[in-house]
């Protein structure tokens, strides 16, 4: 069965600095990988996905993620953090027609 | 912009009472999901519908939870009787695919349940 891990409960980054939120996954076949963001008392919003093709995926709000098959990772990145990026971020994986599995989430704090 | 509608946004109830949540997915989305998100954790799938049929309810506590999507459009999730441990955010999501793996999910704003 597929699984996904977000090793950091919280990440603190100064405004203007680059940010990385880590995600690793485990599947037996080819993964479909997703990142979502959640603001307080709101639903999840889709940021980006990797299905196939270019390992660097660009998404909403200036975010991007890099798929690394050998390290089974799909880290979320942004070149320059904004205070408004502070939120809860979820990595998710799906294998074939199986259900989507979400990580436990990483809280991102951008410090002014 | 099309959205997934959920109601109520907040519900406070006493244990042993019945509670129901409603979801209206984005028009034309065949697949509908109910997730439960406990504070500080990621969403966990409770039930997945393809049109009006249940395709996965393996994590749904069937002794107290039920879900239906009678006409393949909107859906209701019911808890009876509610227990203290049911306090959580209940999220509805929909996607356009026919059980394909590539489609992203679109989430509603959620229904936050507090059981006293």
PDB file of C-alpha atoms in Angstrom:
ATOM      1  CA  UNK A   1       0.000   0.000   0.000  1.00  0.00           C
ATOM      2  CA  UNK A   2       1.144   3.532  -0.698  1.00  0.00           C
ATOM      3  CA  UNK A   3       2.242   5.899   2.049  1.00  0.00           C
ATOM      4  CA  UNK A   4       3.527   9.439   2.375  1.00  0.00           C
ATOM      5  CA  UNK A   5       5.682  11.074   5.037  1.00  0.00           C
ATOM      6  CA  UNK A   6       6.253  14.701   5.942  1.00  0.00           C
ATOM      7  CA  UNK A   7       9.183  14.572   8.363  1.00  0.00           C
ATOM      8  CA  UNK A   8       8.851  18.135   9.678  1.00  0.00           C
ATOM      9  CA  UNK A   9       5.933  19.230  11.847  1.00  0.00           C
ATOM     10  CA  UNK A  10       6.900  22.876  11.418  1.00  0.00           C
ATOM     11  CA  UNK A  11       9.202  24.919   9.206  1.00  0.00           C
ATOM     12  CA  UNK A  12      10.226  28.500   9.984  1.00  0.00           C
ATOM     13  CA  UNK A  13      11.565  30.739   7.232  1.00  0.00           C
ATOM     14  CA  UNK A  14      12.347  34.446   7.119  1.00  0.00           C
ATOM     15  CA  UNK A  15      10.370  36.473   4.597  1.00  0.00           C
ATOM     16  CA  UNK A  16      12.252  36.747   1.310  1.00  0.00           C
ATOM     17  CA  UNK A  17      14.267  33.580   1.880  1.00  0.00           C
ATOM     18  CA  UNK A  18      13.754  30.395  -0.113  1.00  0.00           C
ATOM     19  CA  UNK A  19      11.596  27.725   1.483  1.00  0.00           C
ATOM     20  CA  UNK A  20      11.435  23.941   1.240  1.00  0.00           C
ATOM     21  CA  UNK A  21       8.779  21.640   2.692  1.00  0.00           C
ATOM     22  CA  UNK A  22       9.807  18.004   2.540  1.00  0.00           C
ATOM     23  CA  UNK A  23       7.795  14.990   1.419  1.00  0.00           C
ATOM     24  CA  UNK A  24       8.756  11.381   0.798  1.00  0.00           C
ATOM     25  CA  UNK A  25       6.508   8.638  -0.517  1.00  0.00           C
ATOM     26  CA  UNK A  26       6.289   4.900  -0.919  1.00  0.00           C
ATOM     27  CA  UNK A  27       4.439   3.165  -3.741  1.00  0.00           C
ATOM     28  CA  UNK A  28       4.967  -0.072  -5.615  1.00  0.00           C
ATOM     29  CA  UNK A  29       4.253   1.441  -9.030  1.00  0.00           C
ATOM     30  CA  UNK A  30       4.266   4.893 -10.564  1.00  0.00           C
ATOM     31  CA  UNK A  31       3.094   7.615  -8.181  1.00  0.00           C
ATOM     32  CA  UNK A  32       0.781  10.516  -8.719  1.00  0.00           C
ATOM     33  CA  UNK A  33       1.879  13.237  -6.283  1.00  0.00           C
ATOM     34  CA  UNK A  34       0.062  16.322  -5.055  1.00  0.00           C
ATOM     35  CA  UNK A  35       0.564  19.320  -2.776  1.00  0.00           C
ATOM     36  CA  UNK A  36      -2.290  21.098  -1.026  1.00  0.00           C
ATOM     37  CA  UNK A  37      -2.403  24.122   1.288  1.00  0.00           C
ATOM     38  CA  UNK A  38      -4.848  24.726   4.129  1.00  0.00           C
ATOM     39  CA  UNK A  39      -5.554  28.032   5.851  1.00  0.00           C
ATOM     40  CA  UNK A  40      -7.178  28.106   9.333  1.00  0.00           C
ATOM     41  CA  UNK A  41     -10.717  26.727   9.378  1.00  0.00           C
ATOM     42  CA  UNK A  42     -10.741  26.301   5.615  1.00  0.00           C
ATOM     43  CA  UNK A  43     -10.708  23.398   3.202  1.00  0.00           C
ATOM     44  CA  UNK A  44      -7.644  22.259   1.304  1.00  0.00           C
ATOM     45  CA  UNK A  45      -6.584  24.110  -1.831  1.00  0.00           C
ATOM     46  CA  UNK A  46      -4.750  22.376  -4.662  1.00  0.00           C
ATOM     47  CA  UNK A  47      -1.258  23.758  -5.387  1.00  0.00           C
ATOM     48  CA  UNK A  48       0.321  21.413  -7.916  1.00  0.00           C
ATOM     49  CA  UNK A  49       0.667  17.825  -9.071  1.00  0.00           C
ATOM     50  CA  UNK A  50       3.168  15.486 -10.683  1.00  0.00           C
ATOM     51  CA  UNK A  51       1.818  12.863 -13.045  1.00  0.00           C
ATOM     52  CA  UNK A  52       4.599  12.246 -15.548  1.00  0.00           C
ATOM     53  CA  UNK A  53       7.154  14.155 -17.580  1.00  0.00           C
ATOM     54  CA  UNK A  54       9.317  17.015 -16.333  1.00  0.00           C
ATOM     55  CA  UNK A  55      10.527  16.428 -12.794  1.00  0.00           C
ATOM     56  CA  UNK A  56      10.090  20.109 -11.887  1.00  0.00           C
ATOM     57  CA  UNK A  57       6.437  21.019 -11.565  1.00  0.00           C
ATOM     58  CA  UNK A  58       5.212  24.592 -11.265  1.00  0.00           C
ATOM     59  CA  UNK A  59       2.026  25.450  -9.464  1.00  0.00           C
ATOM     60  CA  UNK A  60      -0.043  28.190  -7.886  1.00  0.00           C
ATOM     61  CA  UNK A  61       1.271  31.207  -5.945  1.00  0.00           C
ATOM     62  CA  UNK A  62       4.853  30.757  -7.193  1.00  0.00           C
ATOM     63  CA  UNK A  63       5.296  27.302  -5.678  1.00  0.00           C
ATOM     64  CA  UNK A  64       7.097  24.467  -7.410  1.00  0.00           C
ATOM     65  CA  UNK A  65       7.989  20.910  -6.527  1.00  0.00           C
ATOM     66  CA  UNK A  66      10.722  18.562  -7.648  1.00  0.00           C
ATOM     67  CA  UNK A  67      10.025  14.884  -8.221  1.00  0.00           C
ATOM     68  CA  UNK A  68      13.036  12.687  -7.399  1.00  0.00           C
ATOM     69  CA  UNK A  69      12.394   9.056  -8.193  1.00  0.00           C
ATOM     70  CA  UNK A  70      15.646   7.716  -6.783  1.00  0.00           C
ATOM     71  CA  UNK A  71      15.055   9.424  -3.428  1.00  0.00           C
ATOM     72  CA  UNK A  72      11.263   8.908  -3.579  1.00  0.00           C
ATOM     73  CA  UNK A  73      10.807  12.551  -2.697  1.00  0.00           C
ATOM     74  CA  UNK A  74       8.547  15.382  -3.835  1.00  0.00           C
ATOM     75  CA  UNK A  75       9.695  18.476  -1.947  1.00  0.00           C
ATOM     76  CA  UNK A  76       7.742  21.716  -2.212  1.00  0.00           C
ATOM     77  CA  UNK A  77       9.789  24.851  -2.880  1.00  0.00           C
ATOM     78  CA  UNK A  78       9.477  28.581  -3.379  1.00  0.00           C
ATOM     79  CA  UNK A  79      12.362  30.938  -4.212  1.00  0.00           C
ATOM     80  CA  UNK A  80      11.193  33.824  -2.015  1.00  0.00           C
ATOM     81  CA  UNK A  81       8.775  33.333   0.888  1.00  0.00           C
ATOM     82  CA  UNK A  82       5.927  35.698   1.706  1.00  0.00           C
ATOM     83  CA  UNK A  83       4.265  36.153   5.103  1.00  0.00           C
ATOM     84  CA  UNK A  84       1.001  35.171   3.395  1.00  0.00           C
ATOM     85  CA  UNK A  85       2.495  31.731   2.631  1.00  0.00           C
ATOM     86  CA  UNK A  86       2.121  30.852   6.316  1.00  0.00           C
ATOM     87  CA  UNK A  87      -0.277  27.897   6.391  1.00  0.00           C
ATOM     88  CA  UNK A  88      -0.522  24.127   6.730  1.00  0.00           C
ATOM     89  CA  UNK A  89       0.833  22.160   3.762  1.00  0.00           C
ATOM     90  CA  UNK A  90      -0.098  18.602   2.848  1.00  0.00           C
ATOM     91  CA  UNK A  91       1.651  16.229   0.502  1.00  0.00           C
ATOM     92  CA  UNK A  92      -0.484  13.452  -1.008  1.00  0.00           C
ATOM     93  CA  UNK A  93       0.142  10.365  -3.113  1.00  0.00           C
ATOM     94  CA  UNK A  94      -2.043   8.175  -5.264  1.00  0.00           C
ATOM     95  CA  UNK A  95      -1.113   4.939  -7.018  1.00  0.00           C
ATOM     96  CA  UNK A  96      -3.195   4.118 -10.039  1.00  0.00           C
ATOM     97  CA  UNK A  97      -6.895   4.056  -9.213  1.00  0.00           C
ATOM     98  CA  UNK A  98      -6.249   3.699  -5.516  1.00  0.00           C
ATOM     99  CA  UNK A  99      -7.307   6.336  -3.035  1.00  0.00           C
ATOM    100  CA  UNK A 100      -5.294   9.455  -2.288  1.00  0.00           C
ATOM    101  CA  UNK A 101      -3.273   9.266   0.927  1.00  0.00           C
ATOM    102  CA  UNK A 102      -2.389  12.512   2.700  1.00  0.00           C
ATOM    103  CA  UNK A 103       0.608  13.210   4.894  1.00  0.00           C
ATOM    104  CA  UNK A 104       0.140  14.568   8.397  1.00  0.00           C
ATOM    105  CA  UNK A 105       0.980  18.072   7.295  1.00  0.00           C
ATOM    106  CA  UNK A 106       3.746  20.619   7.834  1.00  0.00           C
ATOM    107  CA  UNK A 107       3.034  24.003   9.363  1.00  0.00           C
ATOM    108  CA  UNK A 108       4.940  26.733   7.577  1.00  0.00           C
ATOM    109  CA  UNK A 109       5.699  29.951   9.461  1.00  0.00           C
ATOM    110  CA  UNK A 110       7.094  32.853   7.474  1.00  0.00           C
ATOM    111  CA  UNK A 111       8.675  35.377   9.803  1.00  0.00           C
ATOM    112  CA  UNK A 112       8.451  39.082   8.871  1.00  0.00           C
TER     113      UNK A 112
ATOM    114  CA  UNK B   1     -15.496  29.917 -10.094  1.00  0.00           C
ATOM    115  CA  UNK B   2     -17.191  26.597  -9.321  1.00  0.00           C
ATOM    116  CA  UNK B   3     -16.910  25.441  -5.732  1.00  0.00           C
ATOM    117  CA  UNK B   4     -17.770  22.492  -3.549  1.00  0.00           C
ATOM    118  CA  UNK B   5     -20.522  23.575  -1.157  1.00  0.00           C
ATOM    119  CA  UNK B   6     -20.785  22.190   2.365  1.00  0.00           C
ATOM    120  CA  UNK B   7     -23.153  22.833   5.244  1.00  0.00           C
ATOM    121  CA  UNK B   8     -23.248  23.498   8.073  1.00  0.00           C
ATOM    122  CA  UNK B   9     -19.853  25.150   8.560  1.00  0.00           C
ATOM    123  CA  UNK B  10     -20.004  24.581  12.291  1.00  0.00           C
ATOM    124  CA  UNK B  11     -22.014  22.122  14.361  1.00  0.00           C
ATOM    125  CA  UNK B  12     -22.037  21.670  18.120  1.00  0.00           C
ATOM    126  CA  UNK B  13     -23.908  18.679  19.457  1.00  0.00           C
ATOM    127  CA  UNK B  14     -24.100  16.522  22.540  1.00  0.00           C
ATOM    128  CA  UNK B  15     -22.925  12.948  22.522  1.00  0.00           C
ATOM    129  CA  UNK B  16     -25.527  10.373  21.519  1.00  0.00           C
ATOM    130  CA  UNK B  17     -27.287  12.901  19.279  1.00  0.00           C
ATOM    131  CA  UNK B  18     -27.593  12.546  15.517  1.00  0.00           C
ATOM    132  CA  UNK B  19     -25.794  14.901  13.140  1.00  0.00           C
ATOM    133  CA  UNK B  20     -25.806  15.278   9.371  1.00  0.00           C
ATOM    134  CA  UNK B  21     -23.555  17.051   6.900  1.00  0.00           C
ATOM    135  CA  UNK B  22     -24.400  17.961   3.327  1.00  0.00           C
ATOM    136  CA  UNK B  23     -22.165  18.389   0.296  1.00  0.00           C
ATOM    137  CA  UNK B  24     -22.813  19.611  -3.220  1.00  0.00           C
ATOM    138  CA  UNK B  25     -19.825  18.913  -5.512  1.00  0.00           C
ATOM    139  CA  UNK B  26     -18.716  20.876  -8.515  1.00  0.00           C
ATOM    140  CA  UNK B  27     -21.212  20.371 -11.333  1.00  0.00           C
ATOM    141  CA  UNK B  28     -20.265  17.415 -13.515  1.00  0.00           C
ATOM    142  CA  UNK B  29     -17.815  15.866 -11.062  1.00  0.00           C
ATOM    143  CA  UNK B  30     -18.511  12.161 -10.924  1.00  0.00           C
ATOM    144  CA  UNK B  31     -16.347  11.329  -7.937  1.00  0.00           C
ATOM    145  CA  UNK B  32     -17.166  12.561  -4.426  1.00  0.00           C
ATOM    146  CA  UNK B  33     -15.166  12.010  -1.258  1.00  0.00           C
ATOM    147  CA  UNK B  34     -15.809  12.482   2.445  1.00  0.00           C
ATOM    148  CA  UNK B  35     -12.713  12.973   4.584  1.00  0.00           C
ATOM    149  CA  UNK B  36     -12.310  13.386   8.328  1.00  0.00           C
ATOM    150  CA  UNK B  37      -9.540  15.629   9.600  1.00  0.00           C
ATOM    151  CA  UNK B  38      -8.693  15.518  13.277  1.00  0.00           C
ATOM    152  CA  UNK B  39      -6.908  18.616  14.567  1.00  0.00           C
ATOM    153  CA  UNK B  40      -3.211  18.457  13.777  1.00  0.00           C
ATOM    154  CA  UNK B  41      -3.507  15.559  11.367  1.00  0.00           C
ATOM    155  CA  UNK B  42      -3.978  15.008   7.661  1.00  0.00           C
ATOM    156  CA  UNK B  43      -7.348  14.157   6.116  1.00  0.00           C
ATOM    157  CA  UNK B  44      -8.411  10.515   6.254  1.00  0.00           C
ATOM    158  CA  UNK B  45     -10.793   9.093   3.680  1.00  0.00           C
ATOM    159  CA  UNK B  46     -14.124   7.923   5.061  1.00  0.00           C
ATOM    160  CA  UNK B  47     -16.012   7.149   1.853  1.00  0.00           C
ATOM    161  CA  UNK B  48     -15.621   7.590  -1.887  1.00  0.00           C
ATOM    162  CA  UNK B  49     -18.498   7.651  -4.389  1.00  0.00           C
ATOM    163  CA  UNK B  50     -18.367   7.165  -8.127  1.00  0.00           C
ATOM    164  CA  UNK B  51     -21.667   8.656  -9.294  1.00  0.00           C
ATOM    165  CA  UNK B  52     -24.177   7.099  -6.857  1.00  0.00           C
ATOM    166  CA  UNK B  53     -22.104   4.022  -6.042  1.00  0.00           C
ATOM    167  CA  UNK B  54     -19.775   3.564  -3.096  1.00  0.00           C
ATOM    168  CA  UNK B  55     -16.316   2.504  -4.312  1.00  0.00           C
ATOM    169  CA  UNK B  56     -14.466   2.680  -0.985  1.00  0.00           C
ATOM    170  CA  UNK B  57     -15.912   2.820   2.516  1.00  0.00           C
ATOM    171  CA  UNK B  58     -13.310   0.653   4.205  1.00  0.00           C
ATOM    172  CA  UNK B  59     -12.521   3.326   6.824  1.00  0.00           C
ATOM    173  CA  UNK B  60     -16.108   4.343   7.525  1.00  0.00           C
ATOM    174  CA  UNK B  61     -17.263   3.281  11.030  1.00  0.00           C
ATOM    175  CA  UNK B  62     -20.424   1.673   9.758  1.00  0.00           C
ATOM    176  CA  UNK B  63     -21.956   1.104  13.165  1.00  0.00           C
ATOM    177  CA  UNK B  64     -22.559   4.838  13.519  1.00  0.00           C
ATOM    178  CA  UNK B  65     -21.687   6.518  10.209  1.00  0.00           C
ATOM    179  CA  UNK B  66     -23.646   6.388   6.971  1.00  0.00           C
ATOM    180  CA  UNK B  67     -23.283   8.181   3.658  1.00  0.00           C
ATOM    181  CA  UNK B  68     -25.438   8.400   0.592  1.00  0.00           C
ATOM    182  CA  UNK B  69     -25.426  10.020  -2.822  1.00  0.00           C
ATOM    183  CA  UNK B  70     -28.792   8.943  -4.110  1.00  0.00           C
ATOM    184  CA  UNK B  71     -28.901  10.751  -7.455  1.00  0.00           C
ATOM    185  CA  UNK B  72     -25.187  10.896  -8.027  1.00  0.00           C
ATOM    186  CA  UNK B  73     -25.005  14.603  -7.314  1.00  0.00           C
ATOM    187  CA  UNK B  74     -25.127  15.889  -3.726  1.00  0.00           C
ATOM    188  CA  UNK B  75     -24.320  13.756  -0.727  1.00  0.00           C
ATOM    189  CA  UNK B  76     -25.127  13.449   2.964  1.00  0.00           C
ATOM    190  CA  UNK B  77     -22.916  12.079   5.728  1.00  0.00           C
ATOM    191  CA  UNK B  78     -24.686  11.092   8.936  1.00  0.00           C
ATOM    192  CA  UNK B  79     -23.424  10.193  12.397  1.00  0.00           C
ATOM    193  CA  UNK B  80     -25.756   8.516  14.869  1.00  0.00           C
ATOM    194  CA  UNK B  81     -25.060   8.495  17.724  1.00  0.00           C
ATOM    195  CA  UNK B  82     -22.251  11.021  17.919  1.00  0.00           C
ATOM    196  CA  UNK B  83     -19.353  10.293  20.270  1.00  0.00           C
ATOM    197  CA  UNK B  84     -16.766  12.628  21.804  1.00  0.00           C
ATOM    198  CA  UNK B  85     -14.078  11.219  19.503  1.00  0.00           C
ATOM    199  CA  UNK B  86     -16.043  12.293  16.428  1.00  0.00           C
ATOM    200  CA  UNK B  87     -15.060  15.926  17.007  1.00  0.00           C
ATOM    201  CA  UNK B  88     -13.218  16.850  13.825  1.00  0.00           C
ATOM    202  CA  UNK B  89     -13.444  18.703  10.540  1.00  0.00           C
ATOM    203  CA  UNK B  90     -15.458  16.828   7.928  1.00  0.00           C
ATOM    204  CA  UNK B  91     -14.287  17.663   4.436  1.00  0.00           C
ATOM    205  CA  UNK B  92     -16.050  16.963   1.191  1.00  0.00           C
ATOM    206  CA  UNK B  93     -14.143  16.892  -2.088  1.00  0.00           C
ATOM    207  CA  UNK B  94     -14.907  16.126  -5.699  1.00  0.00           C
ATOM    208  CA  UNK B  95     -12.948  15.318  -8.823  1.00  0.00           C
ATOM    209  CA  UNK B  96     -13.782  15.044 -12.477  1.00  0.00           C
ATOM    210  CA  UNK B  97     -12.091  11.739 -13.288  1.00  0.00           C
ATOM    211  CA  UNK B  98     -13.658   8.349 -13.665  1.00  0.00           C
ATOM    212  CA  UNK B  99     -11.475   6.566 -11.114  1.00  0.00           C
ATOM    213  CA  UNK B 100      -8.368   7.857 -12.857  1.00  0.00           C
ATOM    214  CA  UNK B 101      -5.346   8.679 -10.787  1.00  0.00           C
ATOM    215  CA  UNK B 102      -4.382  12.009 -12.260  1.00  0.00           C
ATOM    216  CA  UNK B 103      -7.208  14.298 -11.236  1.00  0.00           C
ATOM    217  CA  UNK B 104      -6.774  16.646  -8.336  1.00  0.00           C
ATOM    218  CA  UNK B 105      -9.412  16.963  -5.652  1.00  0.00           C
ATOM    219  CA  UNK B 106     -11.400  20.130  -5.091  1.00  0.00           C
ATOM    220  CA  UNK B 107     -12.349  20.608  -1.446  1.00  0.00           C
ATOM    221  CA  UNK B 108     -15.196  22.411   0.221  1.00  0.00           C
ATOM    222  CA  UNK B 109     -14.671  24.641   3.261  1.00  0.00           C
ATOM    223  CA  UNK B 110     -15.489  21.816   5.621  1.00  0.00           C
ATOM    224  CA  UNK B 111     -17.909  21.242   8.484  1.00  0.00           C
ATOM    225  CA  UNK B 112     -16.381  21.493  11.934  1.00  0.00           C
ATOM    226  CA  UNK B 113     -18.084  19.206  14.438  1.00  0.00           C
ATOM    227  CA  UNK B 114     -17.746  19.598  18.188  1.00  0.00           C
ATOM    228  CA  UNK B 115     -19.278  16.863  20.341  1.00  0.00           C
ATOM    229  CA  UNK B 116     -19.834  17.787  23.988  1.00  0.00           C
TER     230      UNK B 116
END
